[in-house]
GROMACS .gro file of C-alpha atoms in nm:
model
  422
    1UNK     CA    1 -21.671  -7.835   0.536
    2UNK     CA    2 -21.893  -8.120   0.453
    3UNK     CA    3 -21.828  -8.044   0.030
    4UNK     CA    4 -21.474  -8.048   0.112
    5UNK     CA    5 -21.440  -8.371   0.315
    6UNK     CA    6 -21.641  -8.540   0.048
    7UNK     CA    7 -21.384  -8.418  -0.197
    8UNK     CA    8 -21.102  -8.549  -0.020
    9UNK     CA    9 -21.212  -8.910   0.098
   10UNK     CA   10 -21.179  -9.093  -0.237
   11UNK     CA   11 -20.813  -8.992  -0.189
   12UNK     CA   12 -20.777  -9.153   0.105
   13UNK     CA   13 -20.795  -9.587   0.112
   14UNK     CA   14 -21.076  -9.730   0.328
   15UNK     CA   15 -20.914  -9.872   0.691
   16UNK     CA   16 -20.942 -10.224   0.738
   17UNK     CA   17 -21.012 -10.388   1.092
   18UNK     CA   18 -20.674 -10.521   1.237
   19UNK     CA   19 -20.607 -10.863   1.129
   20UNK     CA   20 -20.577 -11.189   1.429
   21UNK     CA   21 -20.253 -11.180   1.584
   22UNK     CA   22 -20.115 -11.503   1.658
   23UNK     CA   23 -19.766 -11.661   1.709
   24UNK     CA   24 -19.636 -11.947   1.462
   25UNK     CA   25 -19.663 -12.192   1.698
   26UNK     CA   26 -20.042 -12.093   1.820
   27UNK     CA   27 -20.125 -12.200   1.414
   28UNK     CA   28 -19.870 -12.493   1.398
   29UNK     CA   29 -19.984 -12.656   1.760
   30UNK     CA   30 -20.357 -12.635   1.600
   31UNK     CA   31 -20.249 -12.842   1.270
   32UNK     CA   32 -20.136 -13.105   1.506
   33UNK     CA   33 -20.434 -13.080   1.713
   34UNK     CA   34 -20.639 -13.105   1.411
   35UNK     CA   35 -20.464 -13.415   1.300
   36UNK     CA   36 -20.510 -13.558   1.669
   37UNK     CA   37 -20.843 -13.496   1.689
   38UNK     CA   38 -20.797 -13.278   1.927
   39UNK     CA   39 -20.959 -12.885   2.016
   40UNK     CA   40 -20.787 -12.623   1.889
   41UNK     CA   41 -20.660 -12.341   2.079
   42UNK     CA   42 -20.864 -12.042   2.077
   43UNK     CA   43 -20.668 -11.751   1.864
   44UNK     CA   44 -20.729 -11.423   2.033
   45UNK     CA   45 -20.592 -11.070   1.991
   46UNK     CA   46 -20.430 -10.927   2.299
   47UNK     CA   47 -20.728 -10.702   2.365
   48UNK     CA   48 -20.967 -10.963   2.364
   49UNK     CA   49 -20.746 -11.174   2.618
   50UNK     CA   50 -20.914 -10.950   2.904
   51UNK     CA   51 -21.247 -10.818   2.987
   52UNK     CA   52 -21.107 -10.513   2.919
   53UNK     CA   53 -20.788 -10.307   2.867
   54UNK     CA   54 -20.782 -10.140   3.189
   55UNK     CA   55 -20.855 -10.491   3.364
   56UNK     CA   56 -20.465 -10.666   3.208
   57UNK     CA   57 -20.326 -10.345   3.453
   58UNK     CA   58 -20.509 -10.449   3.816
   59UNK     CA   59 -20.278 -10.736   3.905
   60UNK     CA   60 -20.006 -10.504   3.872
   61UNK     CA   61 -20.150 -10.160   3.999
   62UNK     CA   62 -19.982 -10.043   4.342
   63UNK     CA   63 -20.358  -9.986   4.467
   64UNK     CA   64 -20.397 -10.343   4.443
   65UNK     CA   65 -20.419 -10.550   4.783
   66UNK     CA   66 -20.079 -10.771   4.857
   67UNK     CA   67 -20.082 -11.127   4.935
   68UNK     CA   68 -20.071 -11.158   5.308
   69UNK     CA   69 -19.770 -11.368   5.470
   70UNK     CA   70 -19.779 -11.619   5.651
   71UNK     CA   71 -19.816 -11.541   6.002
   72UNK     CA   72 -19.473 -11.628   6.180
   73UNK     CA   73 -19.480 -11.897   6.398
   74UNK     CA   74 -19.340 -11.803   6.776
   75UNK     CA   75 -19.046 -12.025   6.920
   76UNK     CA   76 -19.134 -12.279   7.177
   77UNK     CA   77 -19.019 -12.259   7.535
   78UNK     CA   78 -19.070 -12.555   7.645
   79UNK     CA   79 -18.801 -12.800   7.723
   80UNK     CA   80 -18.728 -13.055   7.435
   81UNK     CA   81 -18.812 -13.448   7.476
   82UNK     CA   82 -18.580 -13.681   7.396
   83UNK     CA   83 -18.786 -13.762   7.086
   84UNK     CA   84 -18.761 -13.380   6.972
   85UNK     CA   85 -18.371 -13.360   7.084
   86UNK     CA   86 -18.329 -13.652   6.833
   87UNK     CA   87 -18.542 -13.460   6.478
   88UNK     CA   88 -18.340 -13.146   6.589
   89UNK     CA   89 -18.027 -13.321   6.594
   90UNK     CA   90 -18.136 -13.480   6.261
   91UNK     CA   91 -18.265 -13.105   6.125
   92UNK     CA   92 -17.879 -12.942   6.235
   93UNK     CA   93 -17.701 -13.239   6.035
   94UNK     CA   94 -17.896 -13.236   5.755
   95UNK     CA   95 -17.857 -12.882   5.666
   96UNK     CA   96 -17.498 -12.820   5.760
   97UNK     CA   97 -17.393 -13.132   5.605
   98UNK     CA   98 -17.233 -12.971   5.358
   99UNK     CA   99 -16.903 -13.018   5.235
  100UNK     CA  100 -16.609 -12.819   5.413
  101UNK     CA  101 -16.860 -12.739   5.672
  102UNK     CA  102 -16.725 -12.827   6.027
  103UNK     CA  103 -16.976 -12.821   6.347
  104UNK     CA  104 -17.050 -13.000   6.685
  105UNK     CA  105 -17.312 -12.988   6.884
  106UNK     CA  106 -17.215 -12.831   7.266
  107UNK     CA  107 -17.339 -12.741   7.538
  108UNK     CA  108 -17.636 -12.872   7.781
  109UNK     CA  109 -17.823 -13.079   7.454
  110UNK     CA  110 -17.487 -13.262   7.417
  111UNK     CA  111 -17.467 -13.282   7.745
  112UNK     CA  112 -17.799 -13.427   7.787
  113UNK     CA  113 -17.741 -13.599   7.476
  114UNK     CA  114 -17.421 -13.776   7.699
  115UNK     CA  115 -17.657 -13.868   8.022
  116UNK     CA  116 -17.709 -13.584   8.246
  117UNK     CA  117 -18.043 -13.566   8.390
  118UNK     CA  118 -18.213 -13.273   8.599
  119UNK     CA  119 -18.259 -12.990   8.336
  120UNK     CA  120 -18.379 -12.991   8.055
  121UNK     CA  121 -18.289 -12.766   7.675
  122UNK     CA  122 -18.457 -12.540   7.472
  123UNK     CA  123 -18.244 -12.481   7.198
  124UNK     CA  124 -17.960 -12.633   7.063
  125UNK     CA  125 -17.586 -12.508   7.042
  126UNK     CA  126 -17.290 -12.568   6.812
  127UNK     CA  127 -16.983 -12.492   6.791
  128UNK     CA  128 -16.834 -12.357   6.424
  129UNK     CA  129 -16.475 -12.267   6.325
  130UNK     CA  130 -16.430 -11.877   6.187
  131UNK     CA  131 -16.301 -11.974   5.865
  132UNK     CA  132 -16.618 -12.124   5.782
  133UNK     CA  133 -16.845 -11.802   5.894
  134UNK     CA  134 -16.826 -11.695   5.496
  135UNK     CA  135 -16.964 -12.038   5.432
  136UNK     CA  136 -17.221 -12.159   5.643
  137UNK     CA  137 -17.448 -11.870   5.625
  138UNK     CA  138 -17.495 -11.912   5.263
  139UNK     CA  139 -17.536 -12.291   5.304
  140UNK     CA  140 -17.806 -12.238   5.581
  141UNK     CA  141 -18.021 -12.031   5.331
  142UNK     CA  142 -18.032 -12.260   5.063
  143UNK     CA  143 -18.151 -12.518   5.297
  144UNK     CA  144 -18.497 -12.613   5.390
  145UNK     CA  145 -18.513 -12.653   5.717
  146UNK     CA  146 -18.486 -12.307   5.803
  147UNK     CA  147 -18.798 -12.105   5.860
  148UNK     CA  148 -18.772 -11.775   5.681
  149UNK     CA  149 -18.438 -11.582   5.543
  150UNK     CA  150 -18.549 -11.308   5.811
  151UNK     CA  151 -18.541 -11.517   6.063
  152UNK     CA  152 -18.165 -11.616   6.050
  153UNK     CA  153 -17.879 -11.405   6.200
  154UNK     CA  154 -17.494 -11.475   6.210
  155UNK     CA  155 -17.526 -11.609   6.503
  156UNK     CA  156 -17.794 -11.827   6.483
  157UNK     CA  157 -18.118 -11.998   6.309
  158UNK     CA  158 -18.494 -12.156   6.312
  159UNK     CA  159 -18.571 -12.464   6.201
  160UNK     CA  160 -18.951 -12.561   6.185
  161UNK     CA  161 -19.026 -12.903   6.412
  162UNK     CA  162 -19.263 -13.155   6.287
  163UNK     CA  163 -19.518 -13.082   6.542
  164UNK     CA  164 -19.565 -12.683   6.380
  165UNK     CA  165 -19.334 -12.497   6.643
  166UNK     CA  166 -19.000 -12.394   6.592
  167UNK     CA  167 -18.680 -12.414   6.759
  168UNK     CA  168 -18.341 -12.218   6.768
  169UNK     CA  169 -18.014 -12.312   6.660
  170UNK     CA  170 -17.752 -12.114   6.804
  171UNK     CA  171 -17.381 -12.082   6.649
  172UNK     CA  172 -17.040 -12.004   6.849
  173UNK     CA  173 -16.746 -11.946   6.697
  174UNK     CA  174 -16.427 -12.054   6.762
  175UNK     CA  175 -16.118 -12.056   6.618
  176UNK     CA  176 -15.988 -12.310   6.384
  177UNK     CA  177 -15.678 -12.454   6.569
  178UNK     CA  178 -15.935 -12.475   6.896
  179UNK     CA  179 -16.135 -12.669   6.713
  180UNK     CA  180 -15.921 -12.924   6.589
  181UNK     CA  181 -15.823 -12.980   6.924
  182UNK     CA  182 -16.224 -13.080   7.038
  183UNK     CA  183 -16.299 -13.447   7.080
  184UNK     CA  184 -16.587 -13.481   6.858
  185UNK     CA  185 -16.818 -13.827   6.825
  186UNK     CA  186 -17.097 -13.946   6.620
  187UNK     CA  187 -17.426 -13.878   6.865
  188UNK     CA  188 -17.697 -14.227   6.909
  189UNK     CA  189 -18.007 -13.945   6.972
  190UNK     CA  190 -18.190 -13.949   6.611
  191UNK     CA  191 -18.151 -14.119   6.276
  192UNK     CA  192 -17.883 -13.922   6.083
  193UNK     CA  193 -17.618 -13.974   6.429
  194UNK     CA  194 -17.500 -13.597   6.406
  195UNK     CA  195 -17.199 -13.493   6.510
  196UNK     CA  196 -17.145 -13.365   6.927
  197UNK     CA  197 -16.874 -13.296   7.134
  198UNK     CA  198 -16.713 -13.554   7.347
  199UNK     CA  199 -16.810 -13.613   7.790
  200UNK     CA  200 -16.484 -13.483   7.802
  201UNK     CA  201 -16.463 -13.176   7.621
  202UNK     CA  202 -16.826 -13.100   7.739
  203UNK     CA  203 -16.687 -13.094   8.094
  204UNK     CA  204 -16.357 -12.896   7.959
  205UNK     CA  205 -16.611 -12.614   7.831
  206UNK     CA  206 -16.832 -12.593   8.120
  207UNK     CA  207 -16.476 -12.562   8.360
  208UNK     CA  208 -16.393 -12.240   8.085
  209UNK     CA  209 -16.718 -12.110   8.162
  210UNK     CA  210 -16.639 -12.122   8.525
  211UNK     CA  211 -16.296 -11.911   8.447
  212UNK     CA  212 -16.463 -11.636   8.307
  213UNK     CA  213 -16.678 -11.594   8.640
  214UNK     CA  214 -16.337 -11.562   8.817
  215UNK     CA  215 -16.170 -11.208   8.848
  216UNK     CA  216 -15.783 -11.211   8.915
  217UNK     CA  217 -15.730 -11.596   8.992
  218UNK     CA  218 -15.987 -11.532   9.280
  219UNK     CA  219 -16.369 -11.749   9.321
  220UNK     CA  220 -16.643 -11.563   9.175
  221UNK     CA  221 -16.932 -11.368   9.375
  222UNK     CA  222 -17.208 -11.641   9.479
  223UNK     CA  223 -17.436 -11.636   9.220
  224UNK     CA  224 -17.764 -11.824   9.009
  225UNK     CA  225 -17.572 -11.878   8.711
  226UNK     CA  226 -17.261 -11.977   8.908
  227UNK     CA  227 -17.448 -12.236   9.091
  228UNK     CA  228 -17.567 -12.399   8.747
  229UNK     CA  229 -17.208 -12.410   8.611
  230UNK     CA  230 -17.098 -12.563   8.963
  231UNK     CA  231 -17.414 -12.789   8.910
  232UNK     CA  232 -17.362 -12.902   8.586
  233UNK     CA  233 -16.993 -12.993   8.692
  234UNK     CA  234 -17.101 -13.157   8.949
  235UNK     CA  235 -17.365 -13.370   8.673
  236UNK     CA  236 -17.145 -13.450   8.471
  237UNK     CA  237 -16.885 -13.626   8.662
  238UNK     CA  238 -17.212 -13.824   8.823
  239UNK     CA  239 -17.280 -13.901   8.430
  240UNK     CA  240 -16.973 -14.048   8.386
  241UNK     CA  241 -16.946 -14.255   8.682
  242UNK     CA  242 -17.311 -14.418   8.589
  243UNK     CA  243 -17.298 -14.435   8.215
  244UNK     CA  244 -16.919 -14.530   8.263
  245UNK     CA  245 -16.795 -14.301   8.018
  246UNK     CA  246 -16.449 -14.279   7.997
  247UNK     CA  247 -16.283 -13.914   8.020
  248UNK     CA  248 -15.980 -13.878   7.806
  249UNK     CA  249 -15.754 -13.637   7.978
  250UNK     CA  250 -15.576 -13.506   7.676
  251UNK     CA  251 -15.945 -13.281   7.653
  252UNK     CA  252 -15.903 -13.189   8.013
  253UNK     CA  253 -15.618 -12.997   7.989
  254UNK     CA  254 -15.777 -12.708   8.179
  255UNK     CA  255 -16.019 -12.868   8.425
  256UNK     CA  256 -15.713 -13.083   8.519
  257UNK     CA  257 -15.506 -12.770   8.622
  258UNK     CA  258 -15.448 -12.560   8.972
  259UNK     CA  259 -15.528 -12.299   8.732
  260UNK     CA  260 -15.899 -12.422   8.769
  261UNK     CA  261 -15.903 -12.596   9.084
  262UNK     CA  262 -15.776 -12.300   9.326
  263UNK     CA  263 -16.051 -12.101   9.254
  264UNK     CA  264 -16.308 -12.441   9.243
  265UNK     CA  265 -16.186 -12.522   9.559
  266UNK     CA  266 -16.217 -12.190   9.705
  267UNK     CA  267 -16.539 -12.176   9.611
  268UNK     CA  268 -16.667 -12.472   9.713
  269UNK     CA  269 -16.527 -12.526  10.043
  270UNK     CA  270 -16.346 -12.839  10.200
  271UNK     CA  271 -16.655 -13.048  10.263
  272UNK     CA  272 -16.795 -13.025   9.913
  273UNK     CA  273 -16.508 -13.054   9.761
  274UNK     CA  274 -16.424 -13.375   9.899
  275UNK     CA  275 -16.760 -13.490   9.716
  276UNK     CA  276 -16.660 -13.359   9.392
  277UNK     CA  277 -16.288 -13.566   9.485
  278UNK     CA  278 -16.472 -13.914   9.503
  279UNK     CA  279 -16.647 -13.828   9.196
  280UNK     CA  280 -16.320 -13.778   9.012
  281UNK     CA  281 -16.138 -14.060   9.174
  282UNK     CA  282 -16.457 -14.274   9.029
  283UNK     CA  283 -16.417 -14.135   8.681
  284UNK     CA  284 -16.083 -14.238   8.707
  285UNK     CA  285 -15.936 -13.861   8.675
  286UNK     CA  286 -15.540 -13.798   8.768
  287UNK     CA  287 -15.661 -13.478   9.017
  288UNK     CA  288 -15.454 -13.548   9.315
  289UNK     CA  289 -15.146 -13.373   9.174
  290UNK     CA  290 -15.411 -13.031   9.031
  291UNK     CA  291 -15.549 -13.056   9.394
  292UNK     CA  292 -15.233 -13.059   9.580
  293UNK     CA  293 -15.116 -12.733   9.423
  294UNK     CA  294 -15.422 -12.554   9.497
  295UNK     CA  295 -15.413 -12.649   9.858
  296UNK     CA  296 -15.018 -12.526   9.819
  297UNK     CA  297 -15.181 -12.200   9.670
  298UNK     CA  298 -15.436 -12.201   9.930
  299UNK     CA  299 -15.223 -12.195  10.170
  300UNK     CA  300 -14.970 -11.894  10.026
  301UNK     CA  301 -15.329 -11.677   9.984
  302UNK     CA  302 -15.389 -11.775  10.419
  303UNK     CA  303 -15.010 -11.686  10.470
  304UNK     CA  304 -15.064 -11.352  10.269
  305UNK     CA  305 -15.349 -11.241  10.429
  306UNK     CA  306 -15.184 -11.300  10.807
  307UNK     CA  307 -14.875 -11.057  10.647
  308UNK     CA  308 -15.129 -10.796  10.576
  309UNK     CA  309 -15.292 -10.787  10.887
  310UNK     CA  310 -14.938 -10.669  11.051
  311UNK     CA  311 -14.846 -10.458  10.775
  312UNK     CA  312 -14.662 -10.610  10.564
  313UNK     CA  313 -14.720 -10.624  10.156
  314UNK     CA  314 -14.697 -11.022  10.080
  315UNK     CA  315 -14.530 -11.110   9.717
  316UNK     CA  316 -14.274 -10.827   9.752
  317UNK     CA  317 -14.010 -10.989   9.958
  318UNK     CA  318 -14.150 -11.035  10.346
  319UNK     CA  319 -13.750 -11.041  10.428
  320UNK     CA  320 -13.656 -10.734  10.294
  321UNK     CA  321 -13.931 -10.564  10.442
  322UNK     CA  322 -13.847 -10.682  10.808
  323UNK     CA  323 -13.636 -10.428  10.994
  324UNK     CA  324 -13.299 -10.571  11.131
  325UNK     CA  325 -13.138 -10.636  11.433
  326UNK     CA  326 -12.913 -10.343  11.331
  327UNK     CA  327 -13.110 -10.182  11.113
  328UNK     CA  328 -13.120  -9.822  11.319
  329UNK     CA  329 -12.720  -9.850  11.399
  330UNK     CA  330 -12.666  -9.867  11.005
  331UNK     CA  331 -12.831  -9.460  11.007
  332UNK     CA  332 -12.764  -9.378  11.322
  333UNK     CA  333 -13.105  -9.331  11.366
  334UNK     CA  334 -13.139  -9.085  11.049
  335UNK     CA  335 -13.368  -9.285  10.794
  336UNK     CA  336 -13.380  -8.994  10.562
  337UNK     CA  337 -13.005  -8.826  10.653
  338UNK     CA  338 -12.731  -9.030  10.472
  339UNK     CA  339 -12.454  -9.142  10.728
  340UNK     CA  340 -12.091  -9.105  10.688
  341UNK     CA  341 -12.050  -9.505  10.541
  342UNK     CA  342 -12.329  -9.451  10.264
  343UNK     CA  343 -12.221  -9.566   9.949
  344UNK     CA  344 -12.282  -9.352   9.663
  345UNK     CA  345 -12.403  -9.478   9.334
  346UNK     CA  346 -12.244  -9.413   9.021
  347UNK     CA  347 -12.471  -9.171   8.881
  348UNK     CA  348 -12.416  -8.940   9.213
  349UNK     CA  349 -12.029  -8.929   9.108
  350UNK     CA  350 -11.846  -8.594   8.998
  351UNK     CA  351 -11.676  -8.323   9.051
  352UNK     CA  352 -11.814  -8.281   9.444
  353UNK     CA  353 -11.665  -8.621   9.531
  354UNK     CA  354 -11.351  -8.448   9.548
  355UNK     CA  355 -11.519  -8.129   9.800
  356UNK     CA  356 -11.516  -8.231  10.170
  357UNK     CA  357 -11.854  -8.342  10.239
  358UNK     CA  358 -12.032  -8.205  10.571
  359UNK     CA  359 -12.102  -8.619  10.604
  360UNK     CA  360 -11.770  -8.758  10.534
  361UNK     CA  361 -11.590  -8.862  10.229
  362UNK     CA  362 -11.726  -9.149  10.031
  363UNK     CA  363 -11.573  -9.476  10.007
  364UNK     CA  364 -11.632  -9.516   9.648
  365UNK     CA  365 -11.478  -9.186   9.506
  366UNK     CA  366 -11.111  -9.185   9.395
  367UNK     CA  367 -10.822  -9.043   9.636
  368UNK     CA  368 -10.742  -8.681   9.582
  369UNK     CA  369 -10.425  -8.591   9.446
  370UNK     CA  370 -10.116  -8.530   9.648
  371UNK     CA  371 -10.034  -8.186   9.674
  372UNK     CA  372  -9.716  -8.032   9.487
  373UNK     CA  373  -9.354  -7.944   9.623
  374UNK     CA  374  -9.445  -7.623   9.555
  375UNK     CA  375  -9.759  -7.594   9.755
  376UNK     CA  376  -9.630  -7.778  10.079
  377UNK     CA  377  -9.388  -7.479  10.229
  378UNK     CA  378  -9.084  -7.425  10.291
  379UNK     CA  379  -9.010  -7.759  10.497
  380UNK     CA  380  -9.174  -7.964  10.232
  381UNK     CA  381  -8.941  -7.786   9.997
  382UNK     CA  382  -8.617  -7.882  10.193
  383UNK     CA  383  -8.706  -8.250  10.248
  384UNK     CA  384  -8.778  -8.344   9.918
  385UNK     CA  385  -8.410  -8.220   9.836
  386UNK     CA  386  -8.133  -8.575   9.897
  387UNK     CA  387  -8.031  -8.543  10.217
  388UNK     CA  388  -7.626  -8.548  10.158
  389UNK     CA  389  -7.654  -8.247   9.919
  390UNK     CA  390  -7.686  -7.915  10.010
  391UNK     CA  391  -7.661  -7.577   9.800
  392UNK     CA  392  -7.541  -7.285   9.906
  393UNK     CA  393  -7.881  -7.157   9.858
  394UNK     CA  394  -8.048  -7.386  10.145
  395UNK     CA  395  -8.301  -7.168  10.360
  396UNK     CA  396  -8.198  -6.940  10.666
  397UNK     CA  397  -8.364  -6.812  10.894
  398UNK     CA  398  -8.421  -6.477  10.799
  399UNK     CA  399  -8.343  -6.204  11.107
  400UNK     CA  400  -8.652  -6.002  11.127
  401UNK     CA  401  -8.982  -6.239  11.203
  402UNK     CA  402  -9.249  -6.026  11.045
  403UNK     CA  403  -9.061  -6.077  10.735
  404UNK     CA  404  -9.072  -6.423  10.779
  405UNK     CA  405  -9.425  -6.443  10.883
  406UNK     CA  406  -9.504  -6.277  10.547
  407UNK     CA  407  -9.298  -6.538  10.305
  408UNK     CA  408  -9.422  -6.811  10.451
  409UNK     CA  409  -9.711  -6.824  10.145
  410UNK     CA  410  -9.510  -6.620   9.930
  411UNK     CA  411  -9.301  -6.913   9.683
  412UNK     CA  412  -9.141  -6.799   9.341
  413UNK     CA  413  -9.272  -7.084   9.085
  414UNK     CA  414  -8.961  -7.059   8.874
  415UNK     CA  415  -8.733  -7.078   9.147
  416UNK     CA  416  -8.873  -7.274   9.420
  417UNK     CA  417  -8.725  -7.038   9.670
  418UNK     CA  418  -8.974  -6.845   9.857
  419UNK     CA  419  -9.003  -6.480   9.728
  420UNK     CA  420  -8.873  -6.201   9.952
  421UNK     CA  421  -8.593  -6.363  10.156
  422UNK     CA  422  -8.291  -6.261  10.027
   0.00000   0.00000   0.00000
């Protein structure tokens, strides 16, 4: 084996060691260097660039440890400062401050934002139009306020505060032709003045929320989260009368209605409603006309009830229902047996309104016909003859009476004589 590899190998051409690999501009950058002054840039083969082969793979193995993430930092609970209301005011402008991006800010921070003292708000709310849901998603994810992408929702959003904790942004839609209709203002909480709802429209929301409690147009069961809506009602009229806001009623088209105030004044009872009256006069609201039609309703409801305590269904016609002064002469005392002067209705007519009726005839059905000469007898038959002419062939008497007594249905059509007398 070894005579014949000997044989072989001057056929074969000696291997040379691979030559340097290097890029044109590794050996152009180092003739510039060179004319600098500068180091050059070390030329190395691929497999030299590591330790060794297997060591280029590591970073990339699937054995290999992951970077850790950041641990997620946990919402705070505690209720925002006037200072912090003002950055996350700033935070919401700047990253929906898109273009074609409608919001406001609602709910208790613009309501805080507007005066009212006594509770305090964790998060903020906003109110969005639908036809922007395909935009502002998008548009809060290429901001940089937000925390993490996993952290956002449809409905909702982080932001990370300046003092490391983080704070939620919640979104409500609404529709676009509601939201034109908003009274929206430039808020004075922060440096960027983002945009809130109006006093007004704050207290038009908070009188929706207190619809939705009511079933059927009647005051909702006594509850906790009734008593905050009724509270922050109540708060923001006092806002208004200290802060002097004024409350444009073209926003308080529903708060401003007995549609509202039947049920608010049905829960809330005379006495405290007379409160809640002083705080509207002060405010300078137009609810003596709303408050005069829920007392008008108020009263129909106390009217109602007294019908049903005797019996009687209110709303379906109380006179109707009320038996007359001749109510049992009209049946004769038969309620379900119809008496002879029932009327019939015009489905009920046919062929048996012209059958004697075991009740009487009907005084809607059409008069039978009167009977034919033929049919009346033989007297009929003579008188409907003129009286100055008379035939030869006028009727006798005949002799014999059990002949007679058998003619006297017996009539010849053709004729009009009776059959059998002569």
């Amino acid at each position: 084996m070894d005579t014949i590899m000997a044989c072989l190998s001057p056929c074969f051409k000696t291997q040379e060691p691979p030559a340097e690999t290097s890029s044109f501009d590794t050996k152009h950058s180092n003739k510039v260097r060179a004319r600098l002054g500068k180091p050059l840039k070390p030329i190395n083969t691929p497999i030299e660039m590591v330790a060794s082969p297997a060591a280029a793979f590591d970073r990339f193995s699937p054995m290999s440890p992951r970077p850790k993430a950041a641990p997620s930092v946990p919402p705070a609970t505690t209720p925002l400062t006037a200072t912090e209301l003002g950055e996350l005011f700033d935070k919401v402008d700047e990253t929906l401050s898109g273009p074609n991006i409608h919001y406001a800010i609602c709910g208790l921070a613009a309501m805080i934002a507007h005066g009212l003292t006594g509770r305090g708000a964790n998060t903020v709310s906003i109110l969005v139009p639908e036809d922007s849901k395909d935009v502002i998603r998008p548009w809060v994810l290429a901001g940089g306020n937000m925390v993490t992408k996993k952290d956002s929702t449809p409905h909702g959003f982080e932001v990370l505060m300046s003092n490391g904790t983080t704070r939620g942004i919640k979104i409500r839609w609404i529709e676009g032709a509601a939201f034109e209709k908003l009274g929206i203002i430039r808020s004075h909480m922060g440096s960027r003045s983002a945009r809130m709802l109006t006093l007004a429209s704050c207290l038009e929301q908070v009188a929706s929320a207190f619809l939705k409690e009511c079933r059927g147009g009647k005051p909702p069961t006594p509850s906790k989260h009734v008593d905050t809506i009724v509270q922050d009602i109540r708060g923001a009229l006092e806002s208004a009368t200290v802060h002097k806001t004024s409350l444009d009623p073209a926003y308080l088209e529903l708060f401003l209605s007995h549609q509202f105030w039947s049920p608010y004044h049905a829960y809330m009872g005379d006495e405290r409603i007379s409160e809640i009256m002083l705080l509207c006069t002060r405010a300078r609201l137009p609810v003596a006309e709303a408050l005069a039609e829920a007392r008008r309703h108020s009263e129909v409801r106390q009217h109602d009830a007294l019908l049903s305590q005797y019996g009687v269904q209110p709303m379906l016609g109380v006179v109707e229902q009320q038996p007359g002064a001749f109510h049992n002469m009209r049946t004769l005392g038969r309620d379900t047996v119809p008496s002879t002067y029932t009327l019939k209705s015009k489905e009920s007519r046919g062929s048996s309104d012209l059958l004697p009726s075991p009740t009487g005839r009907s005084l809607t059905a059409k008069p039978r016909p009167m009977p034919s000469p033929l049919g009346r007898g033989p007297l009929s038959a003579r008188e409907s003859g003129p009286s100055h002419s008379r035939s030869s062939s006028s009727v006798r008497v005949p002799q014999d009476k059990s002949k007679m007594r058998e003619s006297l249905d017996l009539v010849d059509a053709r004729s009009g004589r009776p059959d059998g007398w002569m």
